[in-house]
């Protein structure tokens, strides 16, 4: 799998519904360098916030934010030319992306997802592989559950694995 361009992605959700994204971050990497960082708040389809204690986001912060359907067409350009999307526990972020796209009537990105949990297990035989554990192992700073910090950490995990020739396709 070519690794000259990829995007790391992280969502935070408001409630149990996968369509409840309230924050998204994208970090674009080209030729081993982070070239773009984007973080946006999203107004989810419901006012219910079950996870404020985890990520700190409240309805009052997103009440005037764009919906995913309004926001994603603007952000999707960050994925142009990217070979894959990296995320920690990628099945979660992929399911949030699908649910949000479905709800908005948009087509989800076509890139495959690469899971940095799996990378950490394969590259460094780490257990547990929660994002703070992997970041501690690699010496990466992290403000866990802040979407931009989480996405940047994922990008750096992939870059560390590439530099050690542990990433898929090497």
CSV table of C-alpha atoms in Angstrom, one decimal:
chain,number,residue,atom,x,y,z
A,1,UNK,CA,0.0,0.0,0.0
A,2,UNK,CA,1.5,3.4,-1.0
A,3,UNK,CA,2.3,5.6,2.0
A,4,UNK,CA,3.3,8.8,0.4
A,5,UNK,CA,-0.1,10.4,1.2
A,6,UNK,CA,-2.6,9.5,3.9
A,7,UNK,CA,-5.1,11.2,6.2
A,8,UNK,CA,-5.5,10.4,9.9
A,9,UNK,CA,-9.0,10.9,11.2
A,10,UNK,CA,-10.7,11.1,14.6
A,11,UNK,CA,-14.4,11.6,15.5
A,12,UNK,CA,-15.9,12.4,18.9
A,13,UNK,CA,-19.6,11.5,19.3
A,14,UNK,CA,-22.3,13.0,21.4
A,15,UNK,CA,-24.3,9.8,22.2
A,16,UNK,CA,-24.5,6.1,21.4
A,17,UNK,CA,-25.7,6.8,17.9
A,18,UNK,CA,-22.9,6.5,15.3
A,19,UNK,CA,-24.5,9.4,13.5
A,20,UNK,CA,-23.9,11.7,16.5
A,21,UNK,CA,-20.5,13.1,15.5
A,22,UNK,CA,-19.9,16.4,17.4
A,23,UNK,CA,-16.2,16.8,16.5
A,24,UNK,CA,-14.0,15.7,13.7
A,25,UNK,CA,-10.3,16.2,13.0
A,26,UNK,CA,-8.2,15.3,9.9
A,27,UNK,CA,-4.5,15.3,9.6
A,28,UNK,CA,-3.0,15.0,6.1
A,29,UNK,CA,0.4,13.5,5.7
A,30,UNK,CA,2.4,13.8,2.4
A,31,UNK,CA,5.8,12.3,1.9
A,32,UNK,CA,6.3,11.7,5.7
A,33,UNK,CA,5.3,15.2,6.8
A,34,UNK,CA,2.1,16.5,8.3
A,35,UNK,CA,1.0,19.2,5.8
A,36,UNK,CA,-2.5,20.0,7.0
A,37,UNK,CA,-4.5,19.9,10.3
A,38,UNK,CA,-8.2,20.5,10.4
A,39,UNK,CA,-10.6,20.4,13.4
A,40,UNK,CA,-14.2,21.3,13.3
A,41,UNK,CA,-17.2,21.0,15.7
A,42,UNK,CA,-20.3,19.4,14.3
A,43,UNK,CA,-24.0,19.9,15.3
A,44,UNK,CA,-25.2,16.3,15.8
A,45,UNK,CA,-28.8,15.3,14.9
A,46,UNK,CA,-29.8,15.2,18.6
A,47,UNK,CA,-29.3,17.5,21.6
A,48,UNK,CA,-28.4,14.5,23.8
A,49,UNK,CA,-24.8,14.5,25.0
A,50,UNK,CA,-23.8,11.4,26.9
A,51,UNK,CA,-20.1,11.7,26.5
A,52,UNK,CA,-19.4,15.3,27.7
A,53,UNK,CA,-17.4,13.8,30.6
A,54,UNK,CA,-15.1,12.1,28.1
A,55,UNK,CA,-14.5,14.8,25.5
A,56,UNK,CA,-15.8,18.0,27.2
A,57,UNK,CA,-18.1,19.0,24.3
A,58,UNK,CA,-21.6,20.2,25.2
A,59,UNK,CA,-24.6,21.0,23.1
A,60,UNK,CA,-24.1,24.8,23.8
A,61,UNK,CA,-20.8,24.6,21.9
A,62,UNK,CA,-22.2,22.9,18.8
A,63,UNK,CA,-25.7,24.4,18.6
A,64,UNK,CA,-24.7,26.9,16.0
A,65,UNK,CA,-22.1,24.6,14.3
A,66,UNK,CA,-22.8,23.1,10.8
A,67,UNK,CA,-24.3,19.7,10.5
A,68,UNK,CA,-22.1,16.9,9.2
A,69,UNK,CA,-24.0,17.2,5.8
A,70,UNK,CA,-23.2,20.9,5.6
A,71,UNK,CA,-19.5,20.5,6.7
A,72,UNK,CA,-18.3,17.3,5.0
A,73,UNK,CA,-18.3,18.5,1.4
A,74,UNK,CA,-15.8,21.2,2.5
A,75,UNK,CA,-13.6,18.8,4.5
A,76,UNK,CA,-13.7,15.9,2.0
A,77,UNK,CA,-11.1,17.7,-0.2
A,78,UNK,CA,-8.5,16.8,2.5
A,79,UNK,CA,-8.8,13.2,1.3
A,80,UNK,CA,-8.1,13.8,-2.4
A,81,UNK,CA,-5.1,11.7,-3.3
A,82,UNK,CA,-4.9,10.0,0.0
A,83,UNK,CA,-4.2,6.3,-0.2
A,84,UNK,CA,-5.8,5.4,3.1
A,85,UNK,CA,-7.4,6.8,6.3
A,86,UNK,CA,-5.7,6.0,9.6
A,87,UNK,CA,-7.6,5.9,12.9
A,88,UNK,CA,-7.2,4.4,16.3
A,89,UNK,CA,-9.8,1.6,16.5
A,90,UNK,CA,-10.6,2.4,12.9
A,91,UNK,CA,-13.8,0.3,12.9
A,92,UNK,CA,-15.4,3.0,15.2
A,93,UNK,CA,-14.4,6.0,13.1
A,94,UNK,CA,-15.3,4.2,9.9
A,95,UNK,CA,-18.8,3.4,11.3
A,96,UNK,CA,-19.2,7.0,12.4
A,97,UNK,CA,-18.2,8.2,8.9
A,98,UNK,CA,-20.7,5.7,7.3
A,99,UNK,CA,-23.6,6.6,9.6
A,100,UNK,CA,-23.0,10.4,9.2
A,101,UNK,CA,-22.7,10.1,5.4
A,102,UNK,CA,-25.9,7.9,5.3
A,103,UNK,CA,-27.8,10.3,7.4
A,104,UNK,CA,-26.7,13.3,5.2
A,105,UNK,CA,-27.2,11.4,1.9
A,106,UNK,CA,-23.5,11.6,1.1
A,107,UNK,CA,-21.2,9.0,-0.3
A,108,UNK,CA,-18.6,7.9,2.3
A,109,UNK,CA,-14.9,8.1,1.4
A,110,UNK,CA,-13.6,5.3,-0.8
A,111,UNK,CA,-10.2,4.9,0.9
A,112,UNK,CA,-9.6,1.9,3.1
A,113,UNK,CA,-9.1,2.4,6.8
A,114,UNK,CA,-5.8,1.5,8.5
A,115,UNK,CA,-6.1,0.8,12.2
A,116,UNK,CA,-3.3,2.1,14.4
A,117,UNK,CA,-4.3,-0.3,17.2
A,118,UNK,CA,-3.4,-3.1,14.8
A,119,UNK,CA,-0.2,-1.3,13.7
A,120,UNK,CA,0.9,-0.9,17.4
A,121,UNK,CA,0.3,-4.6,18.1
A,122,UNK,CA,2.2,-5.7,15.0
A,123,UNK,CA,5.0,-3.2,15.1
A,124,UNK,CA,5.8,-3.1,18.8
A,125,UNK,CA,3.9,-6.0,20.2
A,126,UNK,CA,2.1,-3.6,22.6
A,127,UNK,CA,-0.7,-4.5,25.0
A,128,UNK,CA,-2.8,-2.7,26.0
A,129,UNK,CA,-3.1,-0.6,22.8
A,130,UNK,CA,-5.2,2.3,24.0
A,131,UNK,CA,-4.1,5.5,22.4
A,132,UNK,CA,-2.5,6.9,25.5
A,133,UNK,CA,-0.5,3.7,25.9
A,134,UNK,CA,0.8,3.7,22.3
A,135,UNK,CA,1.6,7.5,22.6
A,136,UNK,CA,3.5,6.9,25.9
A,137,UNK,CA,5.5,4.0,24.2
A,138,UNK,CA,6.4,6.3,21.3
A,139,UNK,CA,7.0,9.4,23.4
A,140,UNK,CA,4.1,11.3,21.6
A,141,UNK,CA,2.2,14.0,23.4
A,142,UNK,CA,-1.5,13.5,23.6
A,143,UNK,CA,-4.6,15.3,24.9
A,144,UNK,CA,-6.8,12.2,24.7
A,145,UNK,CA,-10.3,12.7,23.3
A,146,UNK,CA,-9.5,16.0,21.7
A,147,UNK,CA,-10.1,15.1,18.1
A,148,UNK,CA,-7.1,17.0,16.6
A,149,UNK,CA,-4.7,15.6,19.2
A,150,UNK,CA,-6.0,12.1,18.7
A,151,UNK,CA,-5.8,12.4,14.9
A,152,UNK,CA,-2.3,13.8,15.0
A,153,UNK,CA,-1.2,11.0,17.3
A,154,UNK,CA,-2.6,8.5,14.8
A,155,UNK,CA,-0.7,10.1,12.0
A,156,UNK,CA,2.5,9.9,14.1
A,157,UNK,CA,1.9,6.3,14.9
A,158,UNK,CA,1.7,5.4,11.2
A,159,UNK,CA,4.9,7.5,10.5
A,160,UNK,CA,6.7,5.8,13.3
A,161,UNK,CA,5.8,2.4,11.9
A,162,UNK,CA,6.8,3.4,8.4
A,163,UNK,CA,10.1,4.7,9.7
A,164,UNK,CA,10.7,1.3,11.3
A,165,UNK,CA,9.4,-0.5,8.3
A,166,UNK,CA,6.5,-2.1,10.2
A,167,UNK,CA,3.7,-0.6,8.2
A,168,UNK,CA,1.7,-2.7,5.7
A,169,UNK,CA,3.2,-2.8,2.3
A,170,UNK,CA,6.8,-2.6,3.5
